[in-house]
mmCIF file of C-alpha atoms and ligand atoms in Angstrom:
data_model
loop_
_atom_site.group_PDB
_atom_site.id
_atom_site.type_symbol
_atom_site.label_atom_id
_atom_site.label_comp_id
_atom_site.label_asym_id
_atom_site.label_seq_id
_atom_site.Cartn_x
_atom_site.Cartn_y
_atom_site.Cartn_z
ATOM 1 C CA MET A 562 102.341 167.377 41.394
ATOM 2 C CA HIS A 563 100.091 165.128 39.585
ATOM 3 C CA SER A 564 100.414 161.495 40.630
ATOM 4 C CA MET A 565 99.941 159.028 37.777
ATOM 5 C CA ASN A 566 97.145 156.324 38.109
ATOM 6 C CA GLN A 567 97.775 152.730 37.172
ATOM 7 C CA ARG A 568 96.715 153.229 33.612
ATOM 8 C CA GLU A 569 99.332 156.073 32.961
ATOM 9 C CA LEU A 570 101.848 154.174 34.812
ATOM 10 C CA PHE A 571 101.039 151.157 32.608
ATOM 11 C CA TYR A 572 101.613 153.236 29.376
ATOM 12 C CA GLN A 573 104.763 154.993 31.112
ATOM 13 C CA HIS A 574 106.639 152.008 32.386
ATOM 14 C CA ILE A 575 105.333 148.790 30.772
ATOM 15 C CA ALA A 576 106.974 148.428 27.392
ATOM 16 C CA GLN A 577 104.450 148.331 24.711
ATOM 17 C CA THR A 578 104.780 146.241 21.544
ATOM 18 C CA SER A 579 101.090 146.599 20.719
ATOM 19 C CA THR A 580 99.705 149.787 19.673
ATOM 20 C CA ALA A 581 96.279 148.939 20.991
ATOM 21 C CA PRO A 582 96.593 146.923 24.347
ATOM 22 C CA MET A 583 93.235 145.943 25.789
ATOM 23 C CA ALA A 584 94.288 147.686 29.078
ATOM 24 C CA LEU A 585 91.695 145.994 31.213
ATOM 25 C CA GLU A 586 92.530 146.468 34.952
ATOM 26 C CA ILE A 587 91.759 143.205 36.455
ATOM 27 C CA GLU A 588 91.662 142.863 40.281
ATOM 28 C CA LYS A 589 90.515 139.218 40.463
ATOM 29 C CA ALA A 590 90.090 136.135 38.295
ATOM 30 C CA SER A 591 88.165 133.096 39.378
ATOM 31 C CA GLY A 592 86.815 130.290 37.036
ATOM 32 C CA CYS A 593 85.766 131.813 33.915
ATOM 33 C CA VAL A 594 85.110 135.273 35.281
ATOM 34 C CA LEU A 595 87.416 138.360 35.476
ATOM 35 C CA THR A 596 86.537 141.272 37.660
ATOM 36 C CA ASP A 597 88.069 144.829 37.071
ATOM 37 C CA LYS A 598 88.709 147.519 39.577
ATOM 38 C CA ASN A 599 85.261 148.882 39.077
ATOM 39 C CA LYS A 600 83.768 145.549 39.929
ATOM 40 C CA LYS A 601 82.603 145.065 36.336
ATOM 41 C CA LYS A 602 82.647 141.376 35.538
ATOM 42 C CA TYR A 603 83.765 139.798 32.225
ATOM 43 C CA LEU A 604 83.351 136.348 30.988
ATOM 44 C CA ASP A 605 86.744 135.329 29.754
ATOM 45 C CA LEU A 606 86.270 133.703 26.242
ATOM 46 C CA ILE A 607 90.122 133.388 25.719
ATOM 47 C CA GLY A 608 91.661 132.178 29.080
ATOM 48 C CA GLY A 609 94.808 134.234 28.745
ATOM 49 C CA ILE A 610 95.173 132.696 25.248
ATOM 50 C CA SER A 611 94.484 128.839 25.798
ATOM 51 C CA VAL A 612 96.251 129.072 29.271
ATOM 52 C CA ALA A 613 93.337 128.861 31.835
ATOM 53 C CA ASN A 614 92.015 125.421 30.546
ATOM 54 C CA ILE A 615 90.703 124.453 33.988
ATOM 55 C CA GLY A 616 89.636 128.009 34.752
ATOM 56 C CA HIS A 617 91.393 130.898 36.686
ATOM 57 C CA ARG A 618 92.818 129.940 40.212
ATOM 58 C CA HIS A 619 91.251 126.514 40.597
ATOM 59 C CA PRO A 620 91.427 125.748 44.394
ATOM 60 C CA LYS A 621 93.472 122.652 43.745
ATOM 61 C CA VAL A 622 96.085 124.462 41.793
ATOM 62 C CA ILE A 623 96.261 127.251 44.634
ATOM 63 C CA ALA A 624 96.673 124.585 47.192
ATOM 64 C CA ALA A 625 99.386 122.798 45.311
ATOM 65 C CA ILE A 626 101.285 126.208 44.898
ATOM 66 C CA LYS A 627 100.992 126.954 48.654
ATOM 67 C CA LYS A 628 102.140 123.560 49.622
ATOM 68 C CA GLN A 629 105.364 123.891 47.307
ATOM 69 C CA LEU A 630 105.854 127.536 48.729
ATOM 70 C CA ASN A 631 106.460 125.942 52.094
ATOM 71 C CA ALA A 632 108.959 123.346 50.836
ATOM 72 C CA TYR A 633 111.283 125.344 48.439
ATOM 73 C CA LEU A 634 111.354 127.801 45.570
ATOM 74 C CA HIS A 635 114.260 127.864 43.161
ATOM 75 C CA ILE A 636 117.110 125.686 44.594
ATOM 76 C CA MET A 637 119.438 124.833 41.707
ATOM 77 C CA VAL A 638 119.580 125.272 37.892
ATOM 78 C CA TYR A 639 117.590 122.944 35.972
ATOM 79 C CA GLY A 640 118.449 119.212 36.003
ATOM 80 C CA GLU A 641 121.056 119.347 38.718
ATOM 81 C CA PHE A 642 118.913 118.404 41.937
ATOM 82 C CA ILE A 643 116.205 115.882 42.310
ATOM 83 C CA GLU A 644 113.186 118.136 42.627
ATOM 84 C CA THR A 645 110.194 116.106 43.438
ATOM 85 C CA PRO A 646 107.699 118.190 41.730
ATOM 86 C CA GLN A 647 109.695 118.064 38.503
ATOM 87 C CA VAL A 648 110.020 114.471 38.531
ATOM 88 C CA GLN A 649 106.594 113.631 39.447
ATOM 89 C CA PHE A 650 105.139 115.888 36.833
ATOM 90 C CA ALA A 651 107.545 114.598 34.206
ATOM 91 C CA GLN A 652 106.405 110.997 35.138
ATOM 92 C CA LEU A 653 102.642 112.053 35.081
ATOM 93 C CA LEU A 654 103.010 113.614 31.659
ATOM 94 C CA THR A 655 104.851 110.822 30.018
ATOM 95 C CA GLN A 656 102.256 108.340 31.424
ATOM 96 C CA HIS A 657 99.635 110.054 29.399
ATOM 97 C CA LEU A 658 101.888 110.281 26.116
ATOM 98 C CA PRO A 659 102.941 107.649 23.583
ATOM 99 C CA GLN A 660 105.715 105.376 24.788
ATOM 100 C CA THR A 661 108.397 107.132 22.521
ATOM 101 C CA LEU A 662 107.829 110.514 24.196
ATOM 102 C CA ASN A 663 109.311 109.664 27.582
ATOM 103 C CA SER A 664 111.911 112.217 28.352
ATOM 104 C CA VAL A 665 110.739 115.720 29.508
ATOM 105 C CA TYR A 666 112.920 118.897 29.264
ATOM 106 C CA PHE A 667 111.034 121.504 31.228
ATOM 107 C CA THR A 668 111.581 125.200 29.976
ATOM 108 C CA ASN A 669 110.286 128.717 30.928
ATOM 109 C CA SER A 670 108.054 129.240 27.966
ATOM 110 C CA GLY A 671 106.592 127.881 24.709
ATOM 111 C CA ALA A 672 109.451 129.772 22.800
ATOM 112 C CA GLU A 673 112.074 128.124 24.723
ATOM 113 C CA ALA A 674 110.639 124.815 24.168
ATOM 114 C CA THR A 675 110.793 125.516 20.340
ATOM 115 C CA GLU A 676 114.489 126.470 20.690
ATOM 116 C CA GLY A 677 115.362 123.450 22.633
ATOM 117 C CA ALA A 678 113.598 121.118 20.130
ATOM 118 C CA MET A 679 115.169 122.526 17.042
ATOM 119 C CA LYS A 680 118.573 122.236 18.917
ATOM 120 C CA LEU A 681 117.749 118.720 19.644
ATOM 121 C CA ALA A 682 116.901 117.864 16.064
ATOM 122 C CA LYS A 683 120.040 119.328 14.728
ATOM 123 C CA ARG A 684 122.118 117.640 17.302
ATOM 124 C CA VAL A 685 120.481 114.127 16.666
ATOM 125 C CA THR A 686 120.351 114.316 12.884
ATOM 126 C CA GLY A 687 123.633 116.177 12.271
ATOM 127 C CA ARG A 688 121.684 118.163 9.602
ATOM 128 C CA THR A 689 120.858 121.952 9.512
ATOM 129 C CA GLU A 690 117.857 122.462 7.407
ATOM 130 C CA ILE A 691 114.572 123.281 9.313
ATOM 131 C CA ILE A 692 111.318 123.145 7.574
ATOM 132 C CA ALA A 693 108.241 125.122 8.861
ATOM 133 C CA PHE A 694 104.932 126.302 7.484
ATOM 134 C CA ASN A 695 103.293 129.414 6.346
ATOM 135 C CA LYS A 696 101.113 131.141 9.017
ATOM 136 C CA SER A 697 102.836 129.106 11.816
ATOM 137 C CA TYR A 698 103.712 130.648 15.316
ATOM 138 C CA HIS A 699 106.231 128.989 17.568
ATOM 139 C CA GLY A 700 107.190 131.901 19.705
ATOM 140 C CA SER A 701 109.017 135.167 19.430
ATOM 141 C CA THR A 702 112.783 134.512 20.221
ATOM 142 C CA GLN A 703 115.114 134.598 17.218
ATOM 143 C CA GLY A 704 115.203 130.856 16.565
ATOM 144 C CA ALA A 705 111.283 130.643 16.938
ATOM 145 C CA LEU A 706 111.023 133.691 14.812
ATOM 146 C CA SER A 707 112.937 132.069 12.127
ATOM 147 C CA VAL A 708 110.223 129.547 11.693
ATOM 148 C CA MET A 709 107.347 131.731 12.074
ATOM 149 C CA GLY A 710 105.335 131.648 8.910
ATOM 150 C CA ASP A 711 105.083 135.384 8.082
ATOM 151 C CA GLU A 712 107.574 137.520 6.322
ATOM 152 C CA TYR A 713 106.203 140.733 7.851
ATOM 153 C CA TRP A 714 107.272 139.802 11.304
ATOM 154 C CA ARG A 715 110.477 138.034 10.284
ATOM 155 C CA ASN A 716 111.887 140.741 7.945
ATOM 156 C CA ALA A 717 112.928 143.454 10.504
ATOM 157 C CA PHE A 718 114.984 140.970 12.524
ATOM 158 C CA ARG A 719 117.280 139.503 9.818
ATOM 159 C CA PRO A 720 119.698 137.823 9.769
ATOM 160 C CA LEU A 721 117.788 134.962 11.427
ATOM 161 C CA LEU A 722 118.504 131.429 11.481
ATOM 162 C CA PRO A 723 119.841 130.078 8.071
ATOM 163 C CA ASP A 724 118.581 127.106 6.065
ATOM 164 C CA VAL A 725 114.896 127.407 7.086
ATOM 165 C CA LEU A 726 112.247 126.701 4.390
ATOM 166 C CA HIS A 727 108.555 127.619 4.529
ATOM 167 C CA LEU A 728 106.013 125.394 2.960
ATOM 168 C CA GLU A 729 102.323 125.471 2.586
ATOM 169 C CA TYR A 730 100.447 123.827 5.380
ATOM 170 C CA ASN A 731 98.112 120.945 4.428
ATOM 171 C CA SER A 732 99.574 120.625 0.877
ATOM 172 C CA PHE A 733 100.507 117.176 -0.353
ATOM 173 C CA THR A 734 102.824 118.474 -3.233
ATOM 174 C CA VAL A 735 105.180 120.274 -0.916
ATOM 175 C CA LEU A 736 106.034 117.326 0.974
ATOM 176 C CA GLU A 737 108.874 116.413 -1.573
ATOM 177 C CA ASN A 738 110.827 119.373 -0.216
ATOM 178 C CA ILE A 739 111.463 117.287 2.823
ATOM 179 C CA THR A 740 114.799 115.391 2.207
ATOM 180 C CA GLU A 741 117.688 113.635 3.736
ATOM 181 C CA ARG A 742 119.123 117.312 4.247
ATOM 182 C CA THR A 743 116.136 118.070 6.613
ATOM 183 C CA ALA A 744 116.902 118.035 10.397
ATOM 184 C CA CYS A 745 113.302 118.582 11.379
ATOM 185 C CA VAL A 746 109.903 119.606 10.294
ATOM 186 C CA ILE A 747 108.148 121.855 12.905
ATOM 187 C CA ALA A 748 104.402 122.236 12.640
ATOM 188 C CA GLU A 749 101.387 123.219 14.787
ATOM 189 C CA THR A 750 99.142 120.120 14.978
ATOM 190 C CA VAL A 751 96.209 122.607 14.138
ATOM 191 C CA GLN A 752 97.330 126.108 13.209
ATOM 192 C CA ALA A 753 96.271 128.373 15.800
ATOM 193 C CA GLU A 754 97.168 132.011 14.783
ATOM 194 C CA ALA A 755 96.276 131.325 11.305
ATOM 195 C CA GLY A 756 92.693 131.196 12.641
ATOM 196 C CA ILE A 757 92.196 127.594 13.416
ATOM 197 C CA ILE A 758 93.269 125.693 10.414
ATOM 198 C CA VAL A 759 92.714 121.966 10.647
ATOM 199 C CA PRO A 760 94.741 119.780 8.371
ATOM 200 C CA SER A 761 93.395 116.654 6.889
ATOM 201 C CA LYS A 762 94.340 113.467 8.643
ATOM 202 C CA GLU A 763 95.734 112.024 5.260
ATOM 203 C CA TRP A 764 98.041 114.936 5.084
ATOM 204 C CA MET A 765 99.259 114.503 8.652
ATOM 205 C CA MET A 766 99.898 110.933 8.122
ATOM 206 C CA ALA A 767 101.641 111.609 4.901
ATOM 207 C CA LEU A 768 103.839 114.233 6.688
ATOM 208 C CA ARG A 769 104.657 111.695 9.341
ATOM 209 C CA LYS A 770 105.463 109.036 6.731
ATOM 210 C CA LYS A 771 107.745 111.412 4.827
ATOM 211 C CA CYS A 772 109.712 112.630 7.906
ATOM 212 C CA THR A 773 110.298 108.907 8.780
ATOM 213 C CA GLN A 774 111.300 108.020 5.257
ATOM 214 C CA VAL A 775 114.096 110.707 5.002
ATOM 215 C CA GLY A 776 115.090 110.517 8.669
ATOM 216 C CA ALA A 777 113.963 113.920 9.613
ATOM 217 C CA LEU A 778 112.380 114.550 13.068
ATOM 218 C CA LEU A 779 108.781 115.629 13.243
ATOM 219 C CA ILE A 780 108.212 118.291 15.895
ATOM 220 C CA LEU A 781 104.556 118.936 16.657
ATOM 221 C CA ASP A 782 103.788 122.173 18.582
ATOM 222 C CA GLU A 783 100.849 121.407 21.086
ATOM 223 C CA ILE A 784 101.174 124.584 22.828
ATOM 224 C CA GLN A 785 97.654 125.590 22.049
ATOM 225 C CA THR A 786 96.212 122.342 20.995
ATOM 226 C CA GLY A 787 97.293 120.412 24.215
ATOM 227 C CA PHE A 788 95.608 119.753 27.496
ATOM 228 C CA GLY A 789 92.070 119.030 26.240
ATOM 229 C CA ARG A 790 91.470 122.102 23.974
ATOM 230 C CA THR A 791 90.454 120.063 21.016
ATOM 231 C CA GLY A 792 88.491 117.316 22.919
ATOM 232 C CA LYS A 793 91.289 114.966 23.146
ATOM 233 C CA LEU A 794 94.374 115.428 25.609
ATOM 234 C CA TRP A 795 96.757 115.952 22.771
ATOM 235 C CA GLY A 796 95.688 117.284 19.237
ATOM 236 C CA PHE A 797 97.779 114.722 17.632
ATOM 237 C CA GLU A 798 95.545 111.868 18.845
ATOM 238 C CA HIS A 799 92.891 113.079 16.185
ATOM 239 C CA PHE A 800 95.304 112.274 13.409
ATOM 240 C CA GLU A 801 96.683 109.060 14.674
ATOM 241 C CA ILE A 802 100.284 110.002 14.416
ATOM 242 C CA VAL A 803 103.124 110.398 17.043
ATOM 243 C CA PRO A 804 105.655 113.202 16.644
ATOM 244 C CA ASP A 805 109.311 112.696 17.456
ATOM 245 C CA ILE A 806 109.292 115.768 19.593
ATOM 246 C CA VAL A 807 106.306 117.374 21.128
ATOM 247 C CA LEU A 808 106.121 120.962 22.354
ATOM 248 C CA LEU A 809 104.047 122.052 25.407
ATOM 249 C CA GLY A 810 103.390 125.427 26.937
ATOM 250 C CA LYS A 811 100.528 127.685 27.743
ATOM 251 C CA ALA A 812 98.016 125.522 29.912
ATOM 252 C CA LEU A 813 100.968 123.207 31.007
ATOM 253 C CA GLY A 814 101.722 125.211 34.090
ATOM 254 C CA GLY A 815 98.149 125.633 35.302
ATOM 255 C CA GLY A 816 98.639 129.563 35.207
ATOM 256 C CA LEU A 817 102.203 129.701 35.987
ATOM 257 C CA PRO A 818 104.897 130.163 33.145
ATOM 258 C CA MET A 819 106.166 126.989 31.753
ATOM 259 C CA GLY A 820 107.121 125.041 28.579
ATOM 260 C CA ALA A 821 108.484 121.719 27.786
ATOM 261 C CA PHE A 822 109.958 119.694 24.830
ATOM 262 C CA ILE A 823 109.451 116.068 25.147
ATOM 263 C CA ALA A 824 111.213 113.085 23.182
ATOM 264 C CA ASP A 825 112.616 109.740 23.385
ATOM 265 C CA LYS A 826 115.301 109.472 26.162
ATOM 266 C CA LYS A 827 117.688 107.951 23.423
ATOM 267 C CA LEU A 828 117.408 111.355 21.430
ATOM 268 C CA MET A 829 117.354 113.515 24.578
ATOM 269 C CA ASP A 830 120.354 111.976 26.045
ATOM 270 C CA GLN A 831 122.417 113.426 23.182
ATOM 271 C CA LEU A 832 122.026 116.791 24.643
ATOM 272 C CA ALA A 833 124.443 115.620 27.265
ATOM 273 C CA GLU A 834 127.414 115.020 24.905
ATOM 274 C CA ASN A 835 129.292 116.992 22.350
ATOM 275 C CA PRO A 836 128.641 119.680 23.775
ATOM 276 C CA LEU A 837 127.907 118.809 27.430
ATOM 277 C CA LEU A 838 124.931 120.955 28.687
ATOM 278 C CA GLY A 839 123.521 121.153 25.155
ATOM 279 C CA HIS A 840 120.567 123.290 26.614
ATOM 280 C CA ILE A 841 120.714 125.054 29.871
ATOM 281 C CA THR A 842 118.079 126.918 31.777
ATOM 282 C CA THR A 843 118.139 128.342 35.294
ATOM 283 C CA PHE A 844 114.355 128.497 35.949
ATOM 284 C CA GLY A 845 113.054 125.844 33.555
ATOM 285 C CA GLY A 846 110.704 123.486 35.482
ATOM 286 C CA HIS A 847 110.427 125.721 38.492
ATOM 287 C CA PRO A 848 109.163 123.580 41.365
ATOM 288 C CA VAL A 849 106.227 125.834 41.898
ATOM 289 C CA CYS A 850 105.151 125.922 38.231
ATOM 290 C CA CYS A 851 105.518 122.042 38.316
ATOM 291 C CA ALA A 852 103.291 121.772 41.373
ATOM 292 C CA ALA A 853 100.747 123.968 39.812
ATOM 293 C CA GLY A 854 100.947 122.241 36.437
ATOM 294 C CA MET A 855 100.587 118.796 37.991
ATOM 295 C CA ALA A 856 97.531 119.840 40.040
ATOM 296 C CA ALA A 857 95.996 121.413 36.852
ATOM 297 C CA PHE A 858 96.627 118.256 34.847
ATOM 298 C CA ASN A 859 94.867 116.171 37.575
ATOM 299 C CA VAL A 860 91.798 118.569 37.556
ATOM 300 C CA LEU A 861 91.563 118.204 33.841
ATOM 301 C CA GLN A 862 91.215 114.467 34.272
ATOM 302 C CA GLU A 863 89.172 114.292 37.560
ATOM 303 C CA GLU A 864 86.773 116.804 36.379
ATOM 304 C CA LYS A 865 86.283 114.854 33.103
ATOM 305 C CA LEU A 866 86.396 118.247 31.204
ATOM 306 C CA MET A 867 87.415 116.648 27.857
ATOM 307 C CA GLU A 868 84.132 114.777 27.838
ATOM 308 C CA GLU A 869 82.118 117.915 27.497
ATOM 309 C CA ILE A 870 84.090 119.654 24.852
ATOM 310 C CA THR A 871 82.089 118.465 21.777
ATOM 311 C CA LYS A 872 78.736 119.178 23.292
ATOM 312 C CA LYS A 873 79.932 122.587 24.238
ATOM 313 C CA GLU A 874 81.516 123.100 20.700
ATOM 314 C CA LYS A 875 78.149 122.209 19.142
ATOM 315 C CA LEU A 876 76.264 124.620 21.331
ATOM 316 C CA PHE A 877 78.500 127.455 20.289
ATOM 317 C CA LEU A 878 78.196 126.558 16.698
ATOM 318 C CA SER A 879 74.400 126.271 16.896
ATOM 319 C CA LEU A 880 74.245 129.721 18.334
ATOM 320 C CA LEU A 881 76.608 131.627 16.205
ATOM 321 C CA ASN A 882 74.392 132.443 13.003
ATOM 322 C CA HIS A 883 74.323 135.799 11.368
ATOM 323 C CA PRO A 884 74.691 137.051 7.735
ATOM 324 C CA LYS A 885 77.776 139.102 9.104
ATOM 325 C CA ILE A 886 79.636 135.865 9.926
ATOM 326 C CA LYS A 887 81.179 134.404 6.924
ATOM 327 C CA VAL A 888 82.242 131.107 8.469
ATOM 328 C CA VAL A 889 82.889 129.741 12.016
ATOM 329 C CA ARG A 890 85.769 127.248 12.062
ATOM 330 C CA SER A 891 86.083 125.247 15.190
ATOM 331 C CA PHE A 892 88.019 122.358 16.524
ATOM 332 C CA GLY A 893 87.012 121.416 20.038
ATOM 333 C CA LEU A 894 86.418 124.264 22.439
ATOM 334 C CA TRP A 895 88.280 126.616 20.130
ATOM 335 C CA LEU A 896 86.594 128.696 17.542
ATOM 336 C CA ALA A 897 87.433 131.321 14.890
ATOM 337 C CA ILE A 898 84.537 133.556 13.801
ATOM 338 C CA GLU A 899 85.393 134.970 10.594
ATOM 339 C CA PHE A 900 84.149 138.324 9.379
ATOM 340 C CA GLU A 901 84.673 140.270 6.114
ATOM 341 C CA SER A 902 87.308 142.530 7.521
ATOM 342 C CA PHE A 903 89.490 143.430 10.529
ATOM 343 C CA GLU A 904 87.435 146.659 10.875
ATOM 344 C CA ILE A 905 84.154 144.755 11.549
ATOM 345 C CA ASN A 906 85.990 142.185 13.868
ATOM 346 C CA LYS A 907 87.506 145.021 15.768
ATOM 347 C CA LYS A 908 84.190 146.743 16.227
ATOM 348 C CA VAL A 909 82.645 143.369 17.610
ATOM 349 C CA ILE A 910 85.450 142.795 19.936
ATOM 350 C CA ASP A 911 85.257 146.213 21.187
ATOM 351 C CA ALA A 912 81.546 145.976 21.891
ATOM 352 C CA CYS A 913 82.135 142.458 23.358
ATOM 353 C CA ILE A 914 84.367 144.035 25.871
ATOM 354 C CA GLU A 915 82.021 146.775 26.625
ATOM 355 C CA ASN A 916 79.280 144.158 27.223
ATOM 356 C CA GLY A 917 81.453 142.102 29.586
ATOM 357 C CA LEU A 918 83.099 139.466 27.177
ATOM 358 C CA VAL A 919 86.792 139.115 26.706
ATOM 359 C CA THR A 920 87.832 138.069 23.314
ATOM 360 C CA ASP A 921 90.396 139.065 20.612
ATOM 361 C CA TRP A 922 91.621 138.367 17.148
ATOM 362 C CA PHE A 923 94.354 135.914 15.699
ATOM 363 C CA LEU A 924 97.716 137.138 14.949
ATOM 364 C CA PHE A 925 97.684 136.137 11.190
ATOM 365 C CA SER A 926 93.963 136.148 10.831
ATOM 366 C CA SER A 927 92.821 139.692 12.098
ATOM 367 C CA ASN A 928 89.373 139.268 10.616
ATOM 368 C CA CYS A 929 88.686 136.377 12.936
ATOM 369 C CA LEU A 930 87.338 136.683 16.376
ATOM 370 C CA ARG A 931 88.918 134.075 18.969
ATOM 371 C CA ILE A 932 86.898 131.963 21.333
ATOM 372 C CA SER A 933 89.203 129.773 23.427
ATOM 373 C CA PRO A 934 87.629 129.662 26.833
ATOM 374 C CA PRO A 935 88.386 127.790 29.956
ATOM 375 C CA LEU A 936 87.128 124.234 29.144
ATOM 376 C CA ILE A 937 84.907 124.565 32.282
ATOM 377 C CA ILE A 938 82.684 127.215 30.710
ATOM 378 C CA SER A 939 79.092 126.307 31.435
ATOM 379 C CA GLU A 940 76.257 125.893 28.887
ATOM 380 C CA LYS A 941 74.608 128.865 30.553
ATOM 381 C CA GLU A 942 77.750 130.912 30.029
ATOM 382 C CA ILE A 943 77.913 129.789 26.480
ATOM 383 C CA ILE A 944 74.352 130.791 25.751
ATOM 384 C CA SER A 945 74.684 134.091 27.360
ATOM 385 C CA ALA A 946 78.168 134.929 25.428
ATOM 386 C CA CYS A 947 76.390 133.986 22.120
ATOM 387 C CA LYS A 948 73.354 135.992 22.771
ATOM 388 C CA LYS A 949 75.614 139.088 23.528
ATOM 389 C CA ILE A 950 77.549 138.520 20.314
ATOM 390 C CA MET A 951 74.287 138.127 18.353
ATOM 391 C CA LYS A 952 72.870 141.309 19.862
ATOM 392 C CA ILE A 953 76.070 143.229 18.953
ATOM 393 C CA LEU A 954 75.947 141.951 15.327
ATOM 394 C CA LYS A 955 72.349 142.930 14.861
ATOM 395 C CA ARG A 956 72.729 146.389 16.459
ATOM 396 C CA ARG A 957 75.654 147.193 13.977
ATOM 397 C CA SER A 958 74.051 145.709 10.930
HETATM 398 N N1 PLP B 244 103.520 127.972 19.905
HETATM 399 C C1 PLP B 244 102.386 128.357 19.821
HETATM 400 C C2 PLP B 244 101.328 127.548 18.805
HETATM 401 C C3 PLP B 244 101.857 129.364 20.434
HETATM 402 O O1 PLP B 244 100.643 129.892 20.335
HETATM 403 C C4 PLP B 244 102.704 130.143 21.209
HETATM 404 C C5 PLP B 244 102.382 131.350 21.948
HETATM 405 O O2 PLP B 244 101.288 131.980 21.589
HETATM 406 C C6 PLP B 244 104.148 129.699 21.331
HETATM 407 C C7 PLP B 244 104.468 128.614 20.519
HETATM 408 C C8 PLP B 244 105.013 130.491 22.128
HETATM 409 O O3 PLP B 244 104.922 130.368 23.455
HETATM 410 P P1 PLP B 244 105.391 131.404 24.506
HETATM 411 O O4 PLP B 244 104.487 132.638 24.308
HETATM 412 O O5 PLP B 244 105.055 130.874 25.933
HETATM 413 O O6 PLP B 244 106.912 131.659 24.177
#
């Protein structure tokens, strides 16, 4: 009888929601490099989609995980026991956030952070309307899907959350739709899956002001923009505003699954009354994930990775020039290379993979190639990656 290889088993038993998975069979990941089962090496230009900000398997993260493994794994549902890794990580995060963001609810994922934050906003304001933006992505669960900014993905799963309004991102005129009926406005600080769309500082400030005026909570999704990606620790620092609730995920766990929503304790405490246990999670803030996340956060600071971002961004920009490239949008070590069509982009991405560069496209911007590498990527690696991309573009022109 024919026994299936890993690839066949993958297609047989791993539920597929993509019609074209990359299906790379990686045996080892280290720093910026992925090695497949045939020992072929790939430079990782996407870091598991903005997760591996300090690189894969940083020795300090591995050491912190091992240390916690020797103490305890899961011991009780979230929030019942005093778990040192949770307490210490929450303290560390809040020390690096504005004063009003001082109470951390750890979740399992970014989507769960979105869910928790929307519940908190409804609970605190007693209102129901939620405002989100076109081309936004906040997760795939039904609440998060309700605020996702694309009808194609929402439509098949209706009915979703009622009383959700989608507005044009970075538009001043739409702000009048935020009223005293609005519980919260949820926005990505910089729109990621739209292909790196950076709002103006004036707009962000006007959005903040409008929310304050009408008593709506401003939720900023920092799941991709957080942890140094944009050159600052948090994306909202560029806009000189502070959200009422911030969402974290992706790089938060240093490679382990984790999310968080963070707000002022005065708001957060309301999740403990009417009803009691306003949000429950078994594994949220898992001690091993917290230990890994804390180690990763410390590495980001100790290795001063954020100081190098602008230089590395400029290096990428200076090397990515070709008539086939319509535009390169960037914000920190985060770039979207726009081509005329998805077909061109797909060919380039496939050729990149053949040539040992892992990249992909953006959910709402399929004609844009994503560059969101570990922040530790070296100048040498950037030069080599850009040379390969240029060679691919020349070959196919
Ligand atoms: N928000 C943003 C901006 C994201 O990019 C993502 C994931 O891609 C999420 C939320 C959802 O996070 P998760 O996949 O951990 O549920």
